[in-house]
CSV table of N, CA and C and ligand atoms in Angstrom, one decimal:
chain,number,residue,atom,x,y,z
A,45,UNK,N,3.8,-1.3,-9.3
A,45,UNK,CA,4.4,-1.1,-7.9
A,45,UNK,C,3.7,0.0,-7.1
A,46,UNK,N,3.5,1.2,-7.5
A,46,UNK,CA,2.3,2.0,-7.0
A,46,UNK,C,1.0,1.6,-6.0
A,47,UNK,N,0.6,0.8,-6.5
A,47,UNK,CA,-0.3,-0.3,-6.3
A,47,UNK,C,0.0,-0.9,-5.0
A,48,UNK,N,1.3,-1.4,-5.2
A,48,UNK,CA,1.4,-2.0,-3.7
A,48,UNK,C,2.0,-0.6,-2.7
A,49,UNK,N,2.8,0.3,-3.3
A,49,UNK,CA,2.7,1.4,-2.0
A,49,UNK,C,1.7,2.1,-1.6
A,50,UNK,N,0.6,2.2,-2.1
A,50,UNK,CA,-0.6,2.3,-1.9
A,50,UNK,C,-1.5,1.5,-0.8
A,51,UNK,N,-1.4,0.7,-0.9
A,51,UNK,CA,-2.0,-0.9,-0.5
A,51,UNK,C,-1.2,-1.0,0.9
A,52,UNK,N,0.5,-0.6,1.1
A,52,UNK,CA,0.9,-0.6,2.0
A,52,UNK,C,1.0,0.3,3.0
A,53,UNK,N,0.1,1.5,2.7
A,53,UNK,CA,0.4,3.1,3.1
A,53,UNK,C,-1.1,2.6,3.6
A,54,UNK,N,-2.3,1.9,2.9
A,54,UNK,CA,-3.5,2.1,3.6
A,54,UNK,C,-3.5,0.7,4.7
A,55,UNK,N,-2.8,-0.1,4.6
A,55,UNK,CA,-2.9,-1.8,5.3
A,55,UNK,C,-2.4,-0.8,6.9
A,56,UNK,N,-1.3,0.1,6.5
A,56,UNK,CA,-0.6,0.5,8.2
A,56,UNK,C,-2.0,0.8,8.9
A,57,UNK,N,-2.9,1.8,8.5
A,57,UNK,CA,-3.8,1.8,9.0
A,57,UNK,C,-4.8,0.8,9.6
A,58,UNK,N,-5.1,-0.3,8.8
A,58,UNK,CA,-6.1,-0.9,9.1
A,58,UNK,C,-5.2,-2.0,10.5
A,59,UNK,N,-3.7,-2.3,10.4
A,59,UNK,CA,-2.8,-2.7,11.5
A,59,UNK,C,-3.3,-1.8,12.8
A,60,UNK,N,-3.1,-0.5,12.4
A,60,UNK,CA,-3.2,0.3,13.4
A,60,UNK,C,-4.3,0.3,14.4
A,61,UNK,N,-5.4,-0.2,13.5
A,61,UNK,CA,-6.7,0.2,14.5
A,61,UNK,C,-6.7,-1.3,15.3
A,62,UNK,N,-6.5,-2.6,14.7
A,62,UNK,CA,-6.8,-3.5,14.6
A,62,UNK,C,-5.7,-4.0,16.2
A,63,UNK,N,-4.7,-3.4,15.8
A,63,UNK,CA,-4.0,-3.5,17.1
A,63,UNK,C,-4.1,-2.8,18.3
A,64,UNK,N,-4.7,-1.5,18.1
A,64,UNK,CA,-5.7,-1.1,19.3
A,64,UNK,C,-6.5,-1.5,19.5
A,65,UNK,N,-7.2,-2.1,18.9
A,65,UNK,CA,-8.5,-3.0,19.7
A,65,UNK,C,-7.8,-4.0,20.0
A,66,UNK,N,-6.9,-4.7,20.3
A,66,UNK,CA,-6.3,-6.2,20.5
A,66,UNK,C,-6.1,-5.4,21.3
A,67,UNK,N,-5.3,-4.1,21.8
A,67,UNK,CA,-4.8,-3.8,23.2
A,67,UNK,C,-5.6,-3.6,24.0
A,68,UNK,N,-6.9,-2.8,23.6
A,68,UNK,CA,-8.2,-2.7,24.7
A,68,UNK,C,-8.8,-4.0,25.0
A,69,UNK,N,-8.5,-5.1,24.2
A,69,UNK,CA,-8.9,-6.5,24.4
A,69,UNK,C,-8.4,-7.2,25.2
A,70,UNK,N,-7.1,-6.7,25.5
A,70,UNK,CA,-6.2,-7.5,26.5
A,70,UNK,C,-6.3,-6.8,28.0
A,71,UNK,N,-6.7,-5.2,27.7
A,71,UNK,CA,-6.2,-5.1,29.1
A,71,UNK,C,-7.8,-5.0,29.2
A,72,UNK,N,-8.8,-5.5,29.0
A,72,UNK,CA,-10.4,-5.6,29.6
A,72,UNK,C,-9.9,-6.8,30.2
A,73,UNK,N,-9.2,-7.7,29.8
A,73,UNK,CA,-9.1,-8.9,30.5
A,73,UNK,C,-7.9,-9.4,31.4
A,74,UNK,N,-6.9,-8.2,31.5
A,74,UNK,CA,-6.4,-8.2,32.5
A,74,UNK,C,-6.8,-8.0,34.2
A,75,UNK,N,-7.6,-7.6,34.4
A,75,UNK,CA,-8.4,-8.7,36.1
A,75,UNK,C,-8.6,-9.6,36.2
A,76,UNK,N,-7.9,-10.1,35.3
A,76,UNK,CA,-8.4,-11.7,35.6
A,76,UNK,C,-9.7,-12.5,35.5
A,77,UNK,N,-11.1,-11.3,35.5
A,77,UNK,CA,-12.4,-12.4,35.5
A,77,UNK,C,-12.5,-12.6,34.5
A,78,UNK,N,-12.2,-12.6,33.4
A,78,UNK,CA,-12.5,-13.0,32.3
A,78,UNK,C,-12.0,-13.9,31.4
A,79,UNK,N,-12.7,-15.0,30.8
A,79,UNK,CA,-12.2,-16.0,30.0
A,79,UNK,C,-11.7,-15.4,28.7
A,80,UNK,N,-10.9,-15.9,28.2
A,80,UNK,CA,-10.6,-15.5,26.7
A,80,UNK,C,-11.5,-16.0,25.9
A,81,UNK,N,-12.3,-14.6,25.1
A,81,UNK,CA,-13.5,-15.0,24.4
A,81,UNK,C,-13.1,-15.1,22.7
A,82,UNK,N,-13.9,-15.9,21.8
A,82,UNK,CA,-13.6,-15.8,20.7
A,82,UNK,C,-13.5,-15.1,19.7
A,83,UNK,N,-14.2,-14.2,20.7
A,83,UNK,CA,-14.1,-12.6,19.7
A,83,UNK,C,-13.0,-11.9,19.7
A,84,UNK,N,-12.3,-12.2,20.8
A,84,UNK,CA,-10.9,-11.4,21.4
A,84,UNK,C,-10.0,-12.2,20.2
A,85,UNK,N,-10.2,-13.5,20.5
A,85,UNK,CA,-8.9,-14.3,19.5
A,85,UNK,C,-9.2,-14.1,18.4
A,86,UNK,N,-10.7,-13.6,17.7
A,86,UNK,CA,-10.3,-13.4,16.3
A,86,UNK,C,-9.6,-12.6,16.1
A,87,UNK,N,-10.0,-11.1,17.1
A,87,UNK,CA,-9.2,-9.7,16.3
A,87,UNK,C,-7.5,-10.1,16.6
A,88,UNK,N,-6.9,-10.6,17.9
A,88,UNK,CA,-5.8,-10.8,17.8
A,88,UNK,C,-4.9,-11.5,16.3
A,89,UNK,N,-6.1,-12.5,15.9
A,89,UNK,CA,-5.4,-13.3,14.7
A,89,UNK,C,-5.4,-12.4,13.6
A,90,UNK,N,-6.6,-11.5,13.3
A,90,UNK,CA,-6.9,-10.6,12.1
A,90,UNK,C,-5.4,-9.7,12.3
A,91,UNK,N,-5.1,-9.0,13.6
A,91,UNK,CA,-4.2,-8.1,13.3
A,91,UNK,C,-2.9,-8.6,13.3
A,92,UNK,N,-2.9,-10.3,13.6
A,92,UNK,CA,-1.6,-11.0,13.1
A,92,UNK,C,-1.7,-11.1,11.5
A,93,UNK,N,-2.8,-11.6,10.9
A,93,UNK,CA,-3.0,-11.4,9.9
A,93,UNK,C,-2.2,-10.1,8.9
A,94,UNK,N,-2.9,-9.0,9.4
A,94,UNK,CA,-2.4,-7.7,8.8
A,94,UNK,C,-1.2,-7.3,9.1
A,95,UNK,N,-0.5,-7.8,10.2
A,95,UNK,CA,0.7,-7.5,10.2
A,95,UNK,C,1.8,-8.0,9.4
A,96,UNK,N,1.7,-9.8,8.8
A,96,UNK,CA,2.1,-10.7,8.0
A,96,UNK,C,1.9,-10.0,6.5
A,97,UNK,N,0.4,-9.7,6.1
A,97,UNK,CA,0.8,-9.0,5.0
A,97,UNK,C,1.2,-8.1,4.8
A,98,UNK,N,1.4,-7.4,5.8
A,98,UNK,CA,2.3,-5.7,5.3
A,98,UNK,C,3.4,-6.4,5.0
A,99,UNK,N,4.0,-7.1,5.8
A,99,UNK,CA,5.7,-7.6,6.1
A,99,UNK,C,5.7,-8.5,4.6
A,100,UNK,N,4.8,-9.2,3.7
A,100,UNK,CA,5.1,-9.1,2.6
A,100,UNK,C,4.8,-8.3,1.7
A,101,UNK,N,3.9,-7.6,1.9
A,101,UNK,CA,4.0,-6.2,0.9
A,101,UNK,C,5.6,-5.7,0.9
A,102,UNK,N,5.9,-4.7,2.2
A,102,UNK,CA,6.7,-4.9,2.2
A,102,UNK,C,8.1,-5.2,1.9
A,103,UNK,N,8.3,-6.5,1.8
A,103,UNK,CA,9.2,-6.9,1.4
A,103,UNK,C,9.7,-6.9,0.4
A,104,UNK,N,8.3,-6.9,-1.1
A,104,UNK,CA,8.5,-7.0,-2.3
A,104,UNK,C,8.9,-5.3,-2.8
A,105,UNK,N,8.7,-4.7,-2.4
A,105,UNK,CA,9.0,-3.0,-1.9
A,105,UNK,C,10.1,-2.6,-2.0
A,106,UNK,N,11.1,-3.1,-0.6
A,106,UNK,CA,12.1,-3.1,-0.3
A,106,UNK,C,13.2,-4.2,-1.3
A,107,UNK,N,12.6,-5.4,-1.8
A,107,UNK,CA,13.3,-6.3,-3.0
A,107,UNK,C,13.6,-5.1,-4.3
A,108,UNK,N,11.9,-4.8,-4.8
A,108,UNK,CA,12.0,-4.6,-5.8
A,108,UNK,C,10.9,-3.2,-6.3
A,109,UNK,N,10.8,-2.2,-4.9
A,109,UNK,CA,10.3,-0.9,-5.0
A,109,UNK,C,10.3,0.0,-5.7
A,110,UNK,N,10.7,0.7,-5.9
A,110,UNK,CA,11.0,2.1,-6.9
A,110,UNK,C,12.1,2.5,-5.7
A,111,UNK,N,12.7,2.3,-4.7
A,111,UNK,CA,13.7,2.4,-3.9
A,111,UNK,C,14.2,0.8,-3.7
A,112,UNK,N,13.6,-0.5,-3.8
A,112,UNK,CA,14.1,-1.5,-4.0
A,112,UNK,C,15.7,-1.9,-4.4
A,113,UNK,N,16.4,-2.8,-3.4
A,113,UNK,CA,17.3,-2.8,-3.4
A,113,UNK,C,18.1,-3.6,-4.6
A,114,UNK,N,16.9,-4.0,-5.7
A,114,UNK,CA,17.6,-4.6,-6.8
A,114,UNK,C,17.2,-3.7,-8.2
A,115,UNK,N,16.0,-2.8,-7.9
A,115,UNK,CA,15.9,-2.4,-8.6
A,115,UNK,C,16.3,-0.6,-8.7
A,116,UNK,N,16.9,-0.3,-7.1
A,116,UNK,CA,17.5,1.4,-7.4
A,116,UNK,C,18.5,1.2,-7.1
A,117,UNK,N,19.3,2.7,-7.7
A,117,UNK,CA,20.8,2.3,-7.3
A,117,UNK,C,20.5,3.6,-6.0
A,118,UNK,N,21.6,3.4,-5.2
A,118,UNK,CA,22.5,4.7,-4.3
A,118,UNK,C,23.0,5.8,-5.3
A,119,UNK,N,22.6,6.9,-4.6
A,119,UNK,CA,23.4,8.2,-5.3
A,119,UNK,C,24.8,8.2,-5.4
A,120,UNK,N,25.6,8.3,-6.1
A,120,UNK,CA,26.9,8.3,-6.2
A,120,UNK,C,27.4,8.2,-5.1
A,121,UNK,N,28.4,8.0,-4.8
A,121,UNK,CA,29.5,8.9,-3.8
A,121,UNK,C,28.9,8.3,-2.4
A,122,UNK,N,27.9,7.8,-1.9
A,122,UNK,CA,27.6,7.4,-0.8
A,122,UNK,C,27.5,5.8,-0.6
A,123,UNK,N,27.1,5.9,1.3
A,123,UNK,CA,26.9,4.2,1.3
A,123,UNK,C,25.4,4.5,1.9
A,124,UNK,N,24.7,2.9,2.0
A,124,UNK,CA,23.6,2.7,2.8
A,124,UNK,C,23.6,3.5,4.0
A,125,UNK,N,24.7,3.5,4.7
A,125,UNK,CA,24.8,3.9,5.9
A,125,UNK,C,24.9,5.1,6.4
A,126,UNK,N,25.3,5.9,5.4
A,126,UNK,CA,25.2,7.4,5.1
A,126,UNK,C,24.4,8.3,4.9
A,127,UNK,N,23.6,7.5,4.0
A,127,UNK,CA,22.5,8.4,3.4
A,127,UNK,C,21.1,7.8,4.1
A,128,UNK,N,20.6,9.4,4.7
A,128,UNK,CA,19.8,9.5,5.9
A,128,UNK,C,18.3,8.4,5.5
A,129,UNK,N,18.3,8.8,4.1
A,129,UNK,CA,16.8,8.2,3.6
A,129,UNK,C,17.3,6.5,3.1
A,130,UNK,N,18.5,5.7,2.7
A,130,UNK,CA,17.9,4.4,2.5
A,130,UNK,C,18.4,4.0,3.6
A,131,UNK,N,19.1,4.6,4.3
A,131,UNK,CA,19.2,3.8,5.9
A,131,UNK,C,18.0,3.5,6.7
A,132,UNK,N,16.9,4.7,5.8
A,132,UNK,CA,15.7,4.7,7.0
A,132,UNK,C,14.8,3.7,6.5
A,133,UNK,N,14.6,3.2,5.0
A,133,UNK,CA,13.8,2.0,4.2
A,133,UNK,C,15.1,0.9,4.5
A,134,UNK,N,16.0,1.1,4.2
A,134,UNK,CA,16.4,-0.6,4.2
A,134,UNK,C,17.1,-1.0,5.5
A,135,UNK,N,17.5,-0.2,6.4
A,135,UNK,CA,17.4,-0.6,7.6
A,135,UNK,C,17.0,-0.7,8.9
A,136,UNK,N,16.7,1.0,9.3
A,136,UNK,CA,15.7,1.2,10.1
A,136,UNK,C,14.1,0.5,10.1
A,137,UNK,N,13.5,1.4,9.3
A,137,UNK,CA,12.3,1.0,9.0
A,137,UNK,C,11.7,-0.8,8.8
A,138,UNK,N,12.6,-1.6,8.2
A,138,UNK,CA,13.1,-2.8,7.9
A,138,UNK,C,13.0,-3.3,9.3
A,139,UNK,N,14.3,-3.7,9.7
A,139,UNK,CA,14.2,-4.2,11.3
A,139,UNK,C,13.2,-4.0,12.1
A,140,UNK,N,12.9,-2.6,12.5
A,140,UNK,CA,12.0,-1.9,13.0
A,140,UNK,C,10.4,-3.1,13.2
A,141,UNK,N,10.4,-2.5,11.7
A,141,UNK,CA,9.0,-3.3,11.4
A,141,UNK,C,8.9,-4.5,11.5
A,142,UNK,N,10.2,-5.3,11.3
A,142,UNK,CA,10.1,-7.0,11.6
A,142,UNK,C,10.0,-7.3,13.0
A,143,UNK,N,10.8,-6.7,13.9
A,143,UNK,CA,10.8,-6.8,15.1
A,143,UNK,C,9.5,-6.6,15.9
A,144,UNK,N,8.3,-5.7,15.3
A,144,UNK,CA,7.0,-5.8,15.7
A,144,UNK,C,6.3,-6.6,15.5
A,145,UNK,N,6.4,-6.5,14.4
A,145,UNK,CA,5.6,-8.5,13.5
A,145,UNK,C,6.1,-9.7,14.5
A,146,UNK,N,7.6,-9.9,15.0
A,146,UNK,CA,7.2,-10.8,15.8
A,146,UNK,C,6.8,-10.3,17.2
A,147,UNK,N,7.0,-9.6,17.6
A,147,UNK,CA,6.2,-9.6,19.3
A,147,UNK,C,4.8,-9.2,18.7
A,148,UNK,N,4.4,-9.3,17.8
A,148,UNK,CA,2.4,-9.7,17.3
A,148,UNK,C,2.4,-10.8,17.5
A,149,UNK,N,3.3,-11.8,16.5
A,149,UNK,CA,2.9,-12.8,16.1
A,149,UNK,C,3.0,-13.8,17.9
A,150,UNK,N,3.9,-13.4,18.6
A,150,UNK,CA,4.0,-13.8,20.0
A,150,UNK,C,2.9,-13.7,20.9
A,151,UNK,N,2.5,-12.4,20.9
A,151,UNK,CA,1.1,-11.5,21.3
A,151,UNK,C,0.2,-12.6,21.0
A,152,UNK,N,-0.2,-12.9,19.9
A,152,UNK,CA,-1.3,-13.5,19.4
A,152,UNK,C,-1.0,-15.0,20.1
A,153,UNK,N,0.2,-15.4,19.4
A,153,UNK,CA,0.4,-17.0,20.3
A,153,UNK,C,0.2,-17.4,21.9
A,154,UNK,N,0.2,-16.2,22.2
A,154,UNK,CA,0.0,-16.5,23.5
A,154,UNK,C,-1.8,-17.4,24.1
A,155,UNK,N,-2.4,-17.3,23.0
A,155,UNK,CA,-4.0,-17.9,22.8
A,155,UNK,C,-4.2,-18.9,22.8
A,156,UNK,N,-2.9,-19.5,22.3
A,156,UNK,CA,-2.6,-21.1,22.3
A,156,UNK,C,-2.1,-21.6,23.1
A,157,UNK,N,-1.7,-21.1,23.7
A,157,UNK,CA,-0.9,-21.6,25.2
A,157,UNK,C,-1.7,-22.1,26.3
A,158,UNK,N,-1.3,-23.1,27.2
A,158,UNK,CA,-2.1,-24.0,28.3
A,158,UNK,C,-1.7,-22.7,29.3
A,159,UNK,N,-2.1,-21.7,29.8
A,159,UNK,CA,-2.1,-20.9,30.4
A,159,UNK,C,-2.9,-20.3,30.9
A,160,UNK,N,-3.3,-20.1,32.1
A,160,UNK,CA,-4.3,-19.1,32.6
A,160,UNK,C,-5.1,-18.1,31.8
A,161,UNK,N,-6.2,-17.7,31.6
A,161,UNK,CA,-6.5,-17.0,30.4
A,161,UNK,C,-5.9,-15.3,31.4
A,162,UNK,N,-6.0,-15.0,31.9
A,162,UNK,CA,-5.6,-14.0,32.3
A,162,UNK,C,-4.1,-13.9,32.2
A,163,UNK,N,-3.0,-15.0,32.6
A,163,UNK,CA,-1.8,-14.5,32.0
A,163,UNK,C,-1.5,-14.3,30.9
A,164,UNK,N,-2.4,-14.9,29.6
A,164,UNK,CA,-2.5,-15.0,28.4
A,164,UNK,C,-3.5,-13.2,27.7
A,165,UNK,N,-3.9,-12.5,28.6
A,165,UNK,CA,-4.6,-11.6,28.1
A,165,UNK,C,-3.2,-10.6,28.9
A,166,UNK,N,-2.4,-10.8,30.0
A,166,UNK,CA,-1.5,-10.0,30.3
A,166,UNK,C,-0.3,-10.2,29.8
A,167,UNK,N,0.2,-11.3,29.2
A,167,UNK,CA,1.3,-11.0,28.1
A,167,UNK,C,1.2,-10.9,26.7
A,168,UNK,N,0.1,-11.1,26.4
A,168,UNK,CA,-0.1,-10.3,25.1
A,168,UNK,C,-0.6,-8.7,25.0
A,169,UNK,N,-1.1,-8.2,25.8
A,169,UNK,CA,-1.2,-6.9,26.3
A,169,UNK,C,0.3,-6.4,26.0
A,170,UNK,N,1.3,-6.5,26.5
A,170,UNK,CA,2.9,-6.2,26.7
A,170,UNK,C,3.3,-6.5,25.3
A,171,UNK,N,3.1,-7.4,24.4
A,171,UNK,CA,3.9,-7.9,23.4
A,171,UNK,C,3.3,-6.4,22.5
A,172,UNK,N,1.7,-6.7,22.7
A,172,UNK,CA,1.1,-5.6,21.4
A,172,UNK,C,1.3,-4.3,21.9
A,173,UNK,N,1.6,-4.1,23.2
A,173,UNK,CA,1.8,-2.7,23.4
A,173,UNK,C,3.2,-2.0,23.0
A,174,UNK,N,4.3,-2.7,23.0
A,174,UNK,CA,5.7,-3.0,22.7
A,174,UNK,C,5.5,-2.8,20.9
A,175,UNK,N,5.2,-3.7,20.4
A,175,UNK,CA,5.0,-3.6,19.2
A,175,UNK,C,3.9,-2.3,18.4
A,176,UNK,N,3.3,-1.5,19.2
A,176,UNK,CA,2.7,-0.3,18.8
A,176,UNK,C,3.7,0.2,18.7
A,177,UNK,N,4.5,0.3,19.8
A,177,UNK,CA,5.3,1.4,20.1
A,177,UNK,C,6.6,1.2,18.9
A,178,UNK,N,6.8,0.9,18.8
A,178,UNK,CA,7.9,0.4,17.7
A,178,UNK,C,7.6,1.0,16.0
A,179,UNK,N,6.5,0.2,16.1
A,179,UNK,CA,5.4,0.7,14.7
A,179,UNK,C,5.6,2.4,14.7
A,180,UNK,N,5.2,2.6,15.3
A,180,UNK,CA,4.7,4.4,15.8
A,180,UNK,C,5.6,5.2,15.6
A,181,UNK,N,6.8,4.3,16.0
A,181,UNK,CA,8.2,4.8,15.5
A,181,UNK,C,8.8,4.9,14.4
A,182,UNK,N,8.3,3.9,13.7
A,182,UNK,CA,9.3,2.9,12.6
A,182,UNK,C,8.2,3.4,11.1
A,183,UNK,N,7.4,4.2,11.4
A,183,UNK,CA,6.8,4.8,10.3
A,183,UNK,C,7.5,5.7,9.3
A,184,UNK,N,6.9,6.0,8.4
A,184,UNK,CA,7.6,7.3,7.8
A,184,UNK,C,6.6,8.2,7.6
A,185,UNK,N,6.2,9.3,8.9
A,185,UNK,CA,5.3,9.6,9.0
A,185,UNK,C,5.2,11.4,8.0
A,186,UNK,N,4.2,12.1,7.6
A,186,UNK,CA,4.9,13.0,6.8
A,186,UNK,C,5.1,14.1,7.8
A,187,UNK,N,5.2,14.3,8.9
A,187,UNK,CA,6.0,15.1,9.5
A,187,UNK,C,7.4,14.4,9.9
A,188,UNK,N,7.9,13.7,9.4
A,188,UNK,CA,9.9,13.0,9.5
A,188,UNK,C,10.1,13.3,8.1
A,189,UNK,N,11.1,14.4,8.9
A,189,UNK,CA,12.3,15.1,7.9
A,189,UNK,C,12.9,13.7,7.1
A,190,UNK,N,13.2,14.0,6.0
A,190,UNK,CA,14.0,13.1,4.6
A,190,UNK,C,13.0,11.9,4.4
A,191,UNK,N,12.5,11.4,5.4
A,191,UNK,CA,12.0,10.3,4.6
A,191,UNK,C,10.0,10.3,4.9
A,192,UNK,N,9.4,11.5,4.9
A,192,UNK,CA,8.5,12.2,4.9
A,192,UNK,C,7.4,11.2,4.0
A,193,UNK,N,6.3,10.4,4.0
A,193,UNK,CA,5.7,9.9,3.1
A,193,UNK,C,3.9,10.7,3.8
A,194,UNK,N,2.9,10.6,2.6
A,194,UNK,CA,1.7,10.9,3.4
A,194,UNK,C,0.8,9.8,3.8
A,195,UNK,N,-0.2,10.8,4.9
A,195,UNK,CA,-0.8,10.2,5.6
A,195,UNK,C,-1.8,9.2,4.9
A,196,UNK,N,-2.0,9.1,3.8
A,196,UNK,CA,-2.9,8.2,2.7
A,196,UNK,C,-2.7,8.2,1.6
A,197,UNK,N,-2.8,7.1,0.8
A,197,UNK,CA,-1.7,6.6,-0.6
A,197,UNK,C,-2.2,7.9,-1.6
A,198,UNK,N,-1.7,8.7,-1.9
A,198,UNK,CA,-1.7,9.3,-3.4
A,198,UNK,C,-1.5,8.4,-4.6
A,199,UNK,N,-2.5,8.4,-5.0
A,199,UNK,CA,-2.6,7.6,-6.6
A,199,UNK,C,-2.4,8.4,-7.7
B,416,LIG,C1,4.1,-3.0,10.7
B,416,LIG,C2,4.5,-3.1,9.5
B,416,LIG,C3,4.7,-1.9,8.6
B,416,LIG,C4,4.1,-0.7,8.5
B,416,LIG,C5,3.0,-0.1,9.4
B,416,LIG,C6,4.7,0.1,7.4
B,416,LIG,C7,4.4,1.3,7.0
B,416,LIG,C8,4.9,2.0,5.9
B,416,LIG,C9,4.4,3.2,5.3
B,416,LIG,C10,3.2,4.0,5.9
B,416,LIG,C11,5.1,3.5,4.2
B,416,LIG,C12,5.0,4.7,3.3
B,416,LIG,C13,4.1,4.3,2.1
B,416,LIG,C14,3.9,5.4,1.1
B,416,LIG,O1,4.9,5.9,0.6
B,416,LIG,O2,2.8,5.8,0.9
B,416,LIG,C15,6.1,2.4,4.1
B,416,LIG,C16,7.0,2.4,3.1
B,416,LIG,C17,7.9,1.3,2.9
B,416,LIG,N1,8.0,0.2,3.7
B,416,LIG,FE1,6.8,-0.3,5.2
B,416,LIG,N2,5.7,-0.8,6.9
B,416,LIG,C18,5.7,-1.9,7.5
B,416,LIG,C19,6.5,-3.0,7.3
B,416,LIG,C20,7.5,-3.1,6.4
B,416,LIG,C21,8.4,-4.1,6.2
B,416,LIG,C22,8.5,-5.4,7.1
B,416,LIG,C23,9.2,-3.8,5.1
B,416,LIG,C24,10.4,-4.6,4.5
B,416,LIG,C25,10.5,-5.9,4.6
B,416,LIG,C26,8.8,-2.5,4.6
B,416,LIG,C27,9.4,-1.8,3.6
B,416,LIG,C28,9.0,-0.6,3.1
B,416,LIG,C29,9.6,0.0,2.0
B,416,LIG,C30,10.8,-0.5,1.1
B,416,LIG,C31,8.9,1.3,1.8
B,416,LIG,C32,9.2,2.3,0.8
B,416,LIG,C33,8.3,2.0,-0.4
B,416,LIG,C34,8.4,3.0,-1.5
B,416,LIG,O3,8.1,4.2,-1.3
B,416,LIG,O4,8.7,2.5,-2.7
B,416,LIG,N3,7.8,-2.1,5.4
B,416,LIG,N4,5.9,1.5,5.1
């Protein structure tokens, strides 16, 4: 299991970058002169890509983590909802992060759409900008009090 919190602590990164460049990709092509090029639709797919596998890393984490909801218990005496740190894994952070995965996965779809390539480079611009912002948030970054993780997997 290490292994995959690892895997999932270094994948946020490679999301990270990959989705900044999808946002500098979009808004180069917000003036409108520009056709949607193939290089643009790869990176948008790559960081659909990496956003799909975190969301199943992920998930197997959150199933069956070392905080996994089948495999840890709650501290005595409390509920989910109480206790600051598995509110912030199994539901904050949870939602959070799914809700970005889809405005990616929308972001990206937008390449397939019979649409103007420029309305297609200005609503996916909004979807991935939206979905950074979310991300950014929905981290456990190690400066956030209780649920504090570091900046790169400790093995
Ligand atoms: C954009 C997507 C996501 C990003 C960037 C992200 C990022 C992170 C980071 C940086 C950690 C800390 C890793 C560490 O301790 O070294 C973490 C932990 C965790 N994430 Fe995510 N995450 C994402 C999506 C998800 C999703 C969709 C789920 C659940 C379905 C999830 C469940 C968890 C769980 C359960 C942990 C705690 C793992 C543990 O310490 O055992 N994550 N996440």
């Amino acid at each position: 299991m290490n292994i995959l919190v690892a895997l999932h602590n270094l994948l946020r990164w490679v999301l990270l970058i990959l989705l900044l460049a999808s946002i500098v990709k979009s808004l180069s092509g917000l003036n409108g002169k520009k056709a949607l090029s193939a290089g643009d639709k790869k990176i948008w797919l790559f960081t659909m890509i990496s956003a799909h596998t975190q969301f199943l890393v992920g998930l197997i984490l959150l199933l069956f983590g070392r905080f996994g909801m089948f495999t840890a218990s709650l501290p005595e005496g409390t509920s989910v909802m109480k206790d600051s740190f598995y509110r912030f894994f199994w539901v904050e952070h949870t939602t959070m992060m799914l809700i970005a995965i889809v405005l990616i996965t929308i972001g990206r779809g937008q390449a397939k759409k019979s649409i103007p390539d420029a309305v297609k480079y200005k609503k996916a611009f909004w979807f991935f900008l939206i979905a950074l912002i979310v991300i950014l948030a929905a981290i456990p970054w190690p400066f956030r009090e209780a649920v504090s993780r570091p900046w790169f997997p400790s093995l």
